CSV table of C-alpha atoms in Angstrom, one decimal:
chain,number,residue,atom,x,y,z
A,975,MET,CA,-27.6,42.7,-8.5
A,976,LEU,CA,-30.2,40.8,-6.6
A,977,GLU,CA,-28.8,37.5,-7.8
A,978,ALA,CA,-25.4,38.5,-6.6
A,979,LEU,CA,-26.8,39.3,-3.1
A,980,ASP,CA,-28.6,36.0,-3.0
A,981,LEU,CA,-25.4,34.2,-3.8
A,982,PHE,CA,-23.5,36.2,-1.1
A,983,TRP,CA,-26.1,35.3,1.6
A,984,ASN,CA,-26.2,31.7,0.6
A,985,MET,CA,-22.4,31.5,0.9
A,986,THR,CA,-22.3,33.3,4.2
A,987,MET,CA,-25.0,31.1,5.7
A,988,GLU,CA,-23.2,27.8,4.8
A,989,LYS,CA,-22.1,26.0,7.9
A,990,ILE,CA,-18.3,25.9,8.3
A,991,THR,CA,-16.9,23.0,10.3
A,992,ALA,CA,-13.4,22.2,11.7
A,993,ILE,CA,-10.8,20.7,9.5
A,994,LYS,CA,-10.7,16.9,9.4
A,995,GLY,CA,-8.5,15.5,12.1
A,996,ILE,CA,-8.4,18.8,14.0
A,997,LYS,CA,-10.6,18.9,17.2
A,998,ASP,CA,-11.9,21.6,19.5
A,999,VAL,CA,-11.2,21.4,23.2
A,1000,LEU,CA,-14.6,22.3,24.7
A,1001,PRO,CA,-15.2,24.0,28.0
A,1002,LYS,CA,-16.4,20.7,29.6
A,1003,ASP,CA,-13.1,19.1,28.7
A,1004,SER,CA,-10.7,22.0,29.5
A,1005,PRO,CA,-10.5,21.3,33.3
A,1006,VAL,CA,-8.7,18.0,32.8
A,1007,TRP,CA,-6.3,19.7,30.3
A,1008,HIS,CA,-5.6,22.3,33.0
A,1009,ARG,CA,-5.0,19.7,35.7
A,1010,VAL,CA,-2.6,17.7,33.5
A,1011,GLU,CA,-0.6,20.8,32.4
A,1012,MET,CA,-0.5,22.1,36.0
A,1013,THR,CA,0.7,18.8,37.3
A,1014,ALA,CA,3.4,18.6,34.7
A,1015,ARG,CA,4.7,22.1,35.5
A,1016,GLU,CA,4.8,21.2,39.3
A,1017,ILE,CA,6.6,17.9,38.8
A,1018,PHE,CA,9.0,19.0,36.1
A,1019,GLY,CA,9.9,22.1,38.3
A,1020,CYS,CA,10.8,19.8,41.2
A,1021,PHE,CA,13.2,18.0,38.9
A,1022,GLY,CA,14.8,21.4,37.9
A,1023,PHE,CA,13.2,21.8,34.4
A,1024,CYS,CA,12.2,25.2,33.2
A,1025,GLU,CA,9.5,26.0,30.6
A,1026,ILE,CA,10.4,27.3,27.1
A,1027,ARG,CA,7.8,28.3,24.5
A,1028,VAL,CA,8.8,27.9,20.9
A,1029,PRO,CA,7.0,28.9,17.7
A,1030,ILE,CA,4.6,26.6,16.0
A,1031,MET,CA,6.2,27.4,12.6
A,1032,GLU,CA,9.9,27.0,11.6
A,1033,LYS,CA,12.0,26.9,8.5
A,1034,THR,CA,11.4,23.6,6.8
A,1035,SER,CA,15.1,22.8,6.7
A,1036,LEU,CA,15.2,22.5,10.5
A,1037,PHE,CA,12.9,19.4,10.4
A,1038,GLN,CA,14.4,18.0,7.2
A,1039,ARG,CA,17.8,17.9,8.9
A,1040,SER,CA,16.8,16.9,12.4
A,1041,ILE,CA,14.1,14.3,11.7
A,1042,GLY,CA,15.6,12.8,8.6
A,1043,GLU,CA,14.5,13.3,5.0
A,1044,THR,CA,13.6,9.6,4.6
A,1045,THR,CA,11.2,9.5,7.5
A,1046,ASP,CA,7.5,9.3,7.0
A,1047,ILE,CA,7.1,12.6,8.8
A,1048,VAL,CA,9.2,14.5,6.3
A,1049,GLU,CA,8.2,12.6,3.2
A,1050,LYS,CA,4.4,12.4,3.8
A,1051,GLU,CA,3.1,14.2,6.9
A,1052,MET,CA,4.5,17.7,7.2
A,1053,TYR,CA,2.4,20.8,6.6
A,1054,THR,CA,4.8,22.8,4.4
A,1055,PHE,CA,4.2,25.9,2.4
A,1056,ARG,CA,6.0,28.9,0.8
A,1057,ASP,CA,5.3,32.3,2.3
A,1058,ARG,CA,5.1,35.6,0.3
A,1059,ASP,CA,8.9,35.9,0.4
A,1060,ASN,CA,9.2,32.4,-1.1
A,1061,GLU,CA,10.6,30.9,2.0
A,1062,LEU,CA,9.8,27.3,2.8
A,1063,LEU,CA,8.1,27.1,6.2
A,1064,THR,CA,6.6,24.1,8.1
A,1065,LEU,CA,4.1,23.8,11.0
A,1066,ARG,CA,6.1,21.9,13.6
A,1067,PRO,CA,5.5,18.1,13.5
A,1068,GLU,CA,7.4,17.6,16.8
A,1069,ALA,CA,9.1,19.8,19.4
A,1070,THR,CA,12.6,18.6,19.9
A,1071,ALA,CA,14.1,20.3,16.8
A,1072,SER,CA,12.5,23.6,17.8
A,1073,VAL,CA,13.7,23.5,21.3
A,1074,ILE,CA,17.3,22.7,20.1
A,1075,ARG,CA,17.1,25.6,17.6
A,1076,ALA,CA,16.2,28.0,20.4
A,1077,TYR,CA,18.8,26.4,22.7
A,1078,ILE,CA,21.5,27.1,20.1
A,1079,GLU,CA,20.2,30.5,18.9
A,1080,HIS,CA,20.0,32.0,22.4
A,1081,ASN,CA,23.2,30.4,23.7
A,1082,LEU,CA,21.4,28.7,26.6
A,1083,PHE,CA,24.4,26.4,27.0
A,1084,ALA,CA,26.5,29.3,28.1
A,1085,SER,CA,24.6,29.9,31.3
A,1086,ASP,CA,24.5,26.3,32.5
A,1087,PRO,CA,26.4,23.3,31.2
A,1088,VAL,CA,23.3,21.1,32.0
A,1089,THR,CA,20.1,22.7,30.7
A,1090,ARG,CA,16.7,21.2,31.5
A,1091,LEU,CA,13.7,22.5,29.4
A,1092,TYR,CA,10.1,21.5,28.7
A,1093,THR,CA,7.4,22.9,26.5
A,1094,MET,CA,3.7,22.2,25.7
A,1095,GLY,CA,1.6,22.9,22.7
A,1096,PRO,CA,0.2,21.8,19.4
A,1097,MET,CA,2.0,19.8,16.7
A,1098,PHE,CA,0.9,19.2,13.1
A,1099,ARG,CA,1.1,16.1,11.0
A,1100,ARG,CA,-1.1,15.1,8.1
A,1101,GLU,CA,-1.9,11.5,9.2
A,1102,ARG,CA,-5.0,9.5,8.7
A,1103,PRO,CA,-7.3,10.6,11.5
A,1104,GLN,CA,-8.2,7.7,13.9
A,1105,LYS,CA,-8.5,7.1,17.6
A,1106,GLY,CA,-5.6,8.7,19.3
A,1107,ARG,CA,-4.2,10.3,16.1
A,1108,PHE,CA,-5.1,13.8,15.0
A,1109,ARG,CA,-3.7,16.2,12.4
A,1110,GLN,CA,-3.3,18.8,15.1
A,1111,PHE,CA,-2.3,17.2,18.3
A,1112,HIS,CA,-0.8,18.4,21.5
A,1113,GLN,CA,2.4,17.3,23.2
A,1114,ILE,CA,4.3,17.8,26.5
A,1115,ASP,CA,7.9,17.7,25.5
A,1116,VAL,CA,10.9,17.5,27.8
A,1117,GLU,CA,14.6,17.9,26.9
A,1118,LEU,CA,17.8,17.6,28.9
A,1119,PHE,CA,21.1,18.9,27.4
A,1120,GLY,CA,24.7,18.5,28.5
A,1121,ASP,CA,24.8,15.3,30.4
A,1122,ASP,CA,25.5,11.8,28.9
A,1123,ASN,CA,25.6,10.0,32.2
A,1124,PRO,CA,23.3,6.9,32.3
A,1125,ALA,CA,21.9,8.4,35.5
A,1126,SER,CA,20.3,11.2,33.4
A,1127,ASP,CA,18.6,8.6,31.2
A,1128,ALA,CA,17.1,6.9,34.3
A,1129,GLU,CA,16.2,10.2,35.9
A,1130,VAL,CA,14.2,11.4,32.8
A,1131,ILE,CA,12.4,8.0,32.5
A,1132,PHE,CA,11.7,8.1,36.3
A,1133,MET,CA,10.3,11.6,36.0
A,1134,LEU,CA,8.0,10.6,33.1
A,1135,MET,CA,6.6,7.5,35.0
A,1136,HIS,CA,6.2,9.6,38.2
A,1137,PHE,CA,4.2,12.2,36.3
A,1138,LEU,CA,1.9,9.5,34.7
A,1139,HIS,CA,1.3,7.8,38.1
A,1140,VAL,CA,0.5,11.2,39.8
A,1141,ILE,CA,-2.2,12.0,37.3
A,1142,GLU,CA,-3.5,8.4,37.8
A,1143,ILE,CA,-2.9,6.7,34.4
A,1144,LYS,CA,-3.6,3.0,34.8
A,1145,ASN,CA,-2.3,-0.1,33.1
A,1146,LEU,CA,1.1,1.4,32.2
A,1147,SER,CA,4.1,-0.6,30.8
A,1148,LEU,CA,7.6,0.8,30.2
A,1149,GLU,CA,9.8,-0.6,27.4
A,1150,VAL,CA,13.5,0.2,27.0
A,1151,ASN,CA,16.1,-0.5,24.3
A,1152,SER,CA,19.4,0.8,23.0
A,1153,LEU,CA,19.7,1.9,19.5
A,1154,GLY,CA,23.5,2.0,19.5
A,1155,CYS,CA,25.7,4.9,18.2
A,1156,LYS,CA,27.2,5.9,14.9
A,1157,ALA,CA,29.9,3.3,15.4
A,1158,CYS,CA,27.8,0.2,15.9
A,1159,ARG,CA,24.4,1.1,14.3
A,1160,PRO,CA,25.7,0.9,10.7
A,1161,VAL,CA,26.8,-2.7,11.3
A,1162,PHE,CA,23.3,-3.6,12.5
A,1163,SER,CA,21.7,-1.8,9.6
A,1164,ARG,CA,23.7,-3.8,7.1
A,1165,ALA,CA,22.7,-7.0,8.9
A,1166,VAL,CA,19.0,-6.0,8.7
A,1167,VAL,CA,19.3,-5.2,5.0
A,1168,ASP,CA,21.0,-8.6,4.4
A,1169,TYR,CA,18.2,-10.3,6.3
A,1170,LEU,CA,15.4,-8.5,4.3
A,1171,LYS,CA,16.9,-9.2,0.9
A,1172,GLY,CA,14.9,-12.0,-0.7
A,1173,ARG,CA,11.9,-11.2,1.6
A,1174,GLU,CA,10.9,-7.9,-0.2
A,1175,SER,CA,7.7,-9.4,-1.7
A,1176,SER,CA,6.3,-9.9,1.8
A,1177,LEU,CA,6.8,-6.3,2.8
A,1178,CYS,CA,4.5,-3.4,2.2
A,1179,PRO,CA,5.5,-0.9,-0.5
A,1180,ASP,CA,6.8,1.6,2.1
A,1181,CYS,CA,9.0,-1.0,3.8
A,1182,GLN,CA,10.3,-2.2,0.4
A,1183,ARG,CA,11.5,1.4,-0.1
A,1184,ARG,CA,12.8,1.7,3.4
A,1185,ILE,CA,15.2,-1.2,2.9
A,1186,HIS,CA,17.3,1.2,0.7
A,1187,THR,CA,16.7,4.4,2.6
A,1188,ASN,CA,16.0,3.7,6.3
A,1189,PRO,CA,16.0,0.0,7.1
A,1190,LEU,CA,15.4,0.3,10.8
A,1191,ARG,CA,12.0,1.9,10.2
A,1192,VAL,CA,10.8,-1.6,9.1
A,1193,PHE,CA,10.8,-2.5,12.8
A,1194,ASP,CA,8.3,0.2,13.4
A,1195,CYS,CA,5.9,-0.7,10.6
A,1196,LYS,CA,2.3,-1.5,11.8
A,1197,VAL,CA,1.4,-3.6,8.7
A,1198,GLU,CA,0.9,-7.2,9.9
A,1199,SER,CA,2.8,-8.9,7.1
A,1200,CYS,CA,5.9,-6.7,7.8
A,1201,GLY,CA,5.6,-7.6,11.5
A,1202,SER,CA,5.7,-11.3,10.5
A,1203,VAL,CA,8.8,-10.8,8.4
A,1204,ILE,CA,10.7,-8.9,11.0
A,1205,THR,CA,10.1,-11.5,13.7
A,1206,GLY,CA,13.3,-13.3,12.7
A,1207,ALA,CA,15.4,-10.3,12.0
A,1208,PRO,CA,18.7,-9.5,13.8
A,1209,LEU,CA,18.4,-7.6,17.1
A,1210,ILE,CA,20.3,-4.5,17.8
A,1211,PRO,CA,21.5,-5.4,21.4
A,1212,ASP,CA,23.6,-8.1,19.7
A,1213,PHE,CA,25.5,-5.5,17.7
A,1214,LEU,CA,26.2,-2.9,20.4
A,1215,CYS,CA,29.7,-1.7,20.8
A,1216,ALA,CA,31.4,-2.0,24.2
A,1217,ASP,CA,30.6,1.6,25.2
A,1218,CYS,CA,26.9,1.4,24.1
A,1219,SER,CA,26.5,-2.0,25.8
A,1220,GLU,CA,28.0,-0.6,29.1
A,1221,HIS,CA,25.8,2.5,28.9
A,1222,TYR,CA,22.6,0.4,28.3
A,1223,SER,CA,23.5,-1.9,31.2
A,1224,ARG,CA,24.1,1.1,33.6
A,1225,VAL,CA,20.7,2.7,32.6
A,1226,ARG,CA,18.9,-0.6,33.5
A,1227,GLY,CA,20.9,-0.7,36.7
A,1228,TYR,CA,19.7,2.7,37.7
A,1229,LEU,CA,16.1,1.8,36.8
A,1230,ASP,CA,16.5,-1.3,39.0
A,1231,ASP,CA,17.8,0.9,41.9
A,1232,LEU,CA,14.7,3.1,41.5
A,1233,LYS,CA,12.5,0.0,41.6
A,1234,LEU,CA,10.9,1.1,38.4
A,1235,PRO,CA,9.3,-1.9,36.5
A,1236,TYR,CA,10.3,-2.1,32.8
A,1237,GLU,CA,10.7,-4.6,30.0
A,1238,THR,CA,13.5,-4.7,27.5
A,1239,ASN,CA,12.2,-4.6,23.9
A,1240,ALA,CA,15.0,-5.4,21.5
A,1241,ARG,CA,12.8,-4.7,18.5
A,1242,MET,CA,11.8,-1.2,19.6
A,1243,VAL,CA,13.0,1.7,17.4
A,1244,ARG,CA,11.9,5.3,17.5
A,1245,GLY,CA,10.2,7.0,14.5
A,1246,LEU,CA,12.8,9.8,14.2
A,1247,ASP,CA,16.4,9.4,12.8
A,1248,TYR,CA,18.1,11.3,15.5
A,1249,TYR,CA,17.9,8.8,18.4
A,1250,THR,CA,21.0,7.1,19.7
A,1251,ARG,CA,21.6,4.7,22.5
A,1252,THR,CA,18.7,4.7,25.1
A,1253,ALA,CA,15.2,4.6,23.7
A,1254,PHE,CA,12.0,4.1,25.7
A,1255,GLU,CA,8.3,3.9,25.2
A,1256,VAL,CA,5.3,3.9,27.6
A,1257,LYS,CA,2.2,2.1,26.6
A,1258,SER,CA,-1.3,2.1,28.1
A,1259,GLY,CA,-3.7,-0.8,28.1
A,1260,GLY,CA,-6.6,1.7,27.8
A,1261,LEU,CA,-5.8,2.9,24.3
A,1262,GLY,CA,-6.4,-0.2,22.1
A,1263,ALA,CA,-4.2,-0.8,19.1
A,1264,GLN,CA,-2.7,2.7,19.2
A,1265,ASN,CA,-1.4,2.1,22.7
A,1266,SER,CA,1.8,4.3,22.7
A,1267,LEU,CA,1.3,7.1,25.3
A,1268,ALA,CA,4.8,8.6,25.5
A,1269,GLY,CA,8.2,7.9,24.2
A,1270,GLY,CA,11.7,9.3,23.8
A,1271,GLY,CA,15.4,8.6,24.0
A,1272,ARG,CA,18.9,9.9,23.7
A,1273,TYR,CA,20.0,12.0,20.7
A,1274,ASP,CA,23.7,12.7,21.3
A,1275,GLY,CA,25.1,14.6,18.3
A,1276,LEU,CA,21.9,16.2,17.2
A,1277,VAL,CA,22.7,19.6,18.7
A,1278,GLN,CA,26.0,19.7,17.0
A,1279,PHE,CA,24.4,18.5,13.7
A,1280,LEU,CA,22.1,21.5,13.9
A,1281,GLY,CA,24.9,24.0,14.3
A,1282,GLY,CA,25.4,24.1,18.1
A,1283,PRO,CA,28.1,22.8,20.5
A,1284,ASP,CA,28.9,19.1,20.8
A,1285,VAL,CA,26.6,18.4,23.8
A,1286,PRO,CA,24.5,15.3,24.4
A,1287,GLY,CA,20.8,15.3,24.8
A,1288,ILE,CA,17.9,13.2,26.0
A,1289,GLY,CA,14.1,13.8,26.1
A,1290,PHE,CA,10.6,12.5,25.6
A,1291,GLY,CA,7.2,13.5,24.3
A,1292,ILE,CA,3.8,12.8,25.7
A,1293,GLY,CA,0.7,12.8,23.5
A,1294,MET,CA,-1.9,14.9,25.3
A,1295,GLU,CA,-5.0,13.6,23.5
A,1296,ARG,CA,-4.0,10.0,24.2
A,1297,LEU,CA,-3.1,10.9,27.8
A,1298,ILE,CA,-6.5,12.5,28.4
A,1299,ALA,CA,-8.3,9.6,26.7
A,1300,CYS,CA,-7.0,7.4,29.5
A,1301,LEU,CA,-8.4,9.7,32.2
A,1302,PRO,CA,-12.0,9.9,33.5
A,1303,PRO,CA,-13.7,13.3,32.7
A,1304,GLU,CA,-13.6,15.9,35.4
A,1305,GLU,CA,-16.8,15.8,37.5
A,1306,ARG,CA,-17.2,19.5,37.7
A,1307,ASN,CA,-18.6,22.5,35.9
A,1308,PRO,CA,-15.9,24.2,33.8
A,1309,TYR,CA,-17.0,27.5,35.4
A,1310,ALA,CA,-18.0,27.5,39.1
A,1311,ALA,CA,-18.8,30.8,40.6
A,1312,GLU,CA,-18.6,31.6,44.4
A,1313,ILE,CA,-21.6,33.8,44.4
A,1314,PHE,CA,-24.4,34.6,42.0
A,1315,ILE,CA,-26.1,38.0,42.1
A,1316,ALA,CA,-29.8,37.8,41.4
A,1317,ALA,CA,-30.9,41.4,40.8
A,1318,LEU,CA,-34.6,41.9,40.2
A,1319,GLY,CA,-35.6,45.0,38.5
A,1320,GLU,CA,-33.8,48.0,36.9
A,1321,ARG,CA,-32.8,49.6,40.2
A,1322,ALA,CA,-31.3,46.4,41.5
A,1323,GLN,CA,-29.5,45.7,38.2
A,1324,LYS,CA,-27.9,49.2,38.4
A,1325,ILE,CA,-26.5,48.3,41.9
A,1326,ALA,CA,-25.6,44.7,41.0
A,1327,PHE,CA,-23.5,45.4,37.9
A,1328,PRO,CA,-20.7,47.4,39.5
A,1329,LEU,CA,-20.8,45.2,42.6
A,1330,THR,CA,-20.2,42.1,40.4
A,1331,GLN,CA,-17.3,43.7,38.6
A,1332,GLU,CA,-15.7,44.9,41.9
A,1333,LEU,CA,-16.0,41.4,43.4
A,1334,ARG,CA,-14.2,40.0,40.3
A,1335,ARG,CA,-11.5,42.6,40.6
A,1336,ARG,CA,-10.9,41.4,44.1
A,1337,GLY,CA,-10.4,37.9,42.9
A,1338,ILE,CA,-13.9,36.6,43.7
A,1339,CYS,CA,-15.7,34.5,41.1
A,1340,ALA,CA,-19.0,36.3,40.8
A,1341,ALA,CA,-21.8,35.7,38.2
A,1342,MET,CA,-24.8,37.8,37.2
A,1343,ASP,CA,-27.6,37.6,34.7
A,1344,TYR,CA,-28.1,40.8,32.8
A,1345,SER,CA,-31.4,39.9,31.1
A,1346,GLY,CA,-33.7,40.7,34.0
A,1347,LYS,CA,-35.3,37.2,34.2
A,1348,SER,CA,-37.5,36.0,37.0
A,1349,LEU,CA,-36.1,34.9,40.4
A,1350,LYS,CA,-36.8,31.3,39.6
A,1351,SER,CA,-34.9,31.5,36.3
A,1352,GLN,CA,-31.9,33.2,38.0
A,1353,MET,CA,-31.9,30.6,40.8
A,1354,LYS,CA,-31.6,27.9,38.2
A,1355,ARG,CA,-28.7,29.7,36.7
A,1356,ALA,CA,-27.0,29.9,40.1
A,1357,ASP,CA,-27.5,26.1,40.4
A,1358,LYS,CA,-25.9,25.6,37.0
A,1359,PHE,CA,-22.9,27.6,38.1
A,1360,ASN,CA,-22.6,25.5,41.3
A,1361,CYS,CA,-22.5,28.7,43.3
A,1362,ALA,CA,-21.9,28.6,47.1
A,1363,TYR,CA,-24.2,31.6,47.6
A,1364,THR,CA,-26.8,33.6,45.8
A,1365,LEU,CA,-27.3,37.3,46.6
A,1366,ILE,CA,-31.0,38.3,46.1
A,1367,PHE,CA,-32.4,41.8,46.0
A,1368,GLY,CA,-35.1,43.9,44.2
A,1369,ASP,CA,-37.1,47.0,44.8
A,1370,ARG,CA,-38.5,45.8,48.2
A,1371,GLU,CA,-35.0,45.0,49.5
A,1372,ILE,CA,-33.7,48.3,48.2
A,1373,GLU,CA,-36.4,50.2,50.1
A,1374,GLU,CA,-35.5,48.2,53.3
A,1375,ASN,CA,-31.8,48.9,52.6
A,1376,CYS,CA,-30.8,45.2,52.7
A,1377,ALA,CA,-30.2,42.1,50.5
A,1378,GLU,CA,-30.8,38.5,51.1
A,1379,VAL,CA,-28.0,36.0,50.8
A,1380,ARG,CA,-28.8,32.3,50.4
A,1381,ASP,CA,-26.5,29.4,51.2
A,1382,MET,CA,-27.1,27.2,48.2
A,1383,LYS,CA,-26.2,24.0,50.1
A,1384,THR,CA,-28.1,24.5,53.3
A,1385,LYS,CA,-30.8,26.9,51.9
A,1386,ASN,CA,-30.4,29.1,55.0
A,1387,GLN,CA,-30.7,32.8,54.3
A,1388,GLN,CA,-29.4,35.9,56.1
A,1389,ARG,CA,-29.7,39.7,55.5
A,1390,LEU,CA,-26.8,41.9,54.6
A,1391,PRO,CA,-26.8,45.7,54.7
A,1392,LEU,CA,-27.0,47.4,51.3
A,1393,ASP,CA,-24.9,50.3,52.4
A,1394,HIS,CA,-21.9,48.1,53.0
A,1395,LEU,CA,-22.8,45.2,50.7
A,1396,LEU,CA,-19.4,44.9,49.0
A,1397,GLU,CA,-17.5,44.5,52.3
A,1398,ALA,CA,-20.3,42.2,53.8
A,1399,VAL,CA,-20.1,39.8,50.8
A,1400,THR,CA,-16.3,39.8,50.8
A,1401,ASP,CA,-16.2,39.0,54.5
A,1402,LEU,CA,-18.8,36.2,54.0
A,1403,LEU,CA,-16.8,34.5,51.3
A,1404,LYS,CA,-13.6,34.9,53.1
A,1405,ALA,CA,-15.1,33.1,56.2
A,1406,ARG,CA,-16.0,30.0,54.2
């Protein structure tokens, strides 16, 4: 029995750490996350986008159909499991498929022919953890359904760049390309396969397999030898049909009208099978080798493929961890109180406790120490909270029916009546 208890206690005392590749967002880091998310909501709202919140878990078939069964995400990276009803479920590796599923399931297309949505939250992929890549990562995701006009492509790209500039991301570069459509892309794919034949030995094992399953993914391979092989490969703009060529030209024309700097990158492809026509990527010079900050494109036909109406779509995703890695840390305490109440002694504590809660109920950030420490210790705590004022009272002040309030910046003090302390403190803070 004693041996069993010893084993139990040894097990319970063992330190448990976070899963590899999954990070905590600590209080000191959360202010910058709040600022980025709040700015996104404000800017996207100005462009007519509404927030939607979708589950982090979906039926596996949703991602297999939308992303493509031959992609690295589906083949290697998804967190998939069977639940107790033997249903195959997956933690979402990206957001577009989930937003489309909700768009179809709730008939959002019926209320407005053009639907603008965005969502934020965690995604899950079992990648090799490295700088800018995590197994749980967070994305801001934007989707526009129902408009295939090139102006919509330019608008979405412009909104993305505007957002990144507002939150002061530096050293940005925008790249655009066209991936063609179901009419012209097969011709390009065949040309790529013909080019790669005879060069298989120079490709990595994954790209050797991709030649037969998803040849365009060779363009996206990060292995140096594959990059050398693909240098002389055919370029997709040379294979665009007349409609795709015109669409691509008009998108670039709108970007020129908006005076938005960009580069064309004829070798750029997206990592998901559903993209058609316009594709774009934003890179940052502050991220090193993994320099992709955001990306997206058009995916006409995907909504219908997932069981919805035949409506076009375009969207983008922003990696939050990478975005925040480009920003300086917020120079402020994650919790800043307006007033700290330093209550000295049991009688003062009894008055201070309900006073603190009532101030908070009125929307005032108030802090209090319940441990009954010395005035010096409590003043240090007030400094840590970066309080504007500290309210000080103990037995002597109670006898004199008053409390001292100190301006923590000027160090000036004044007396407030104890009988009307709540109103006096409220008025003082309102007058700031």
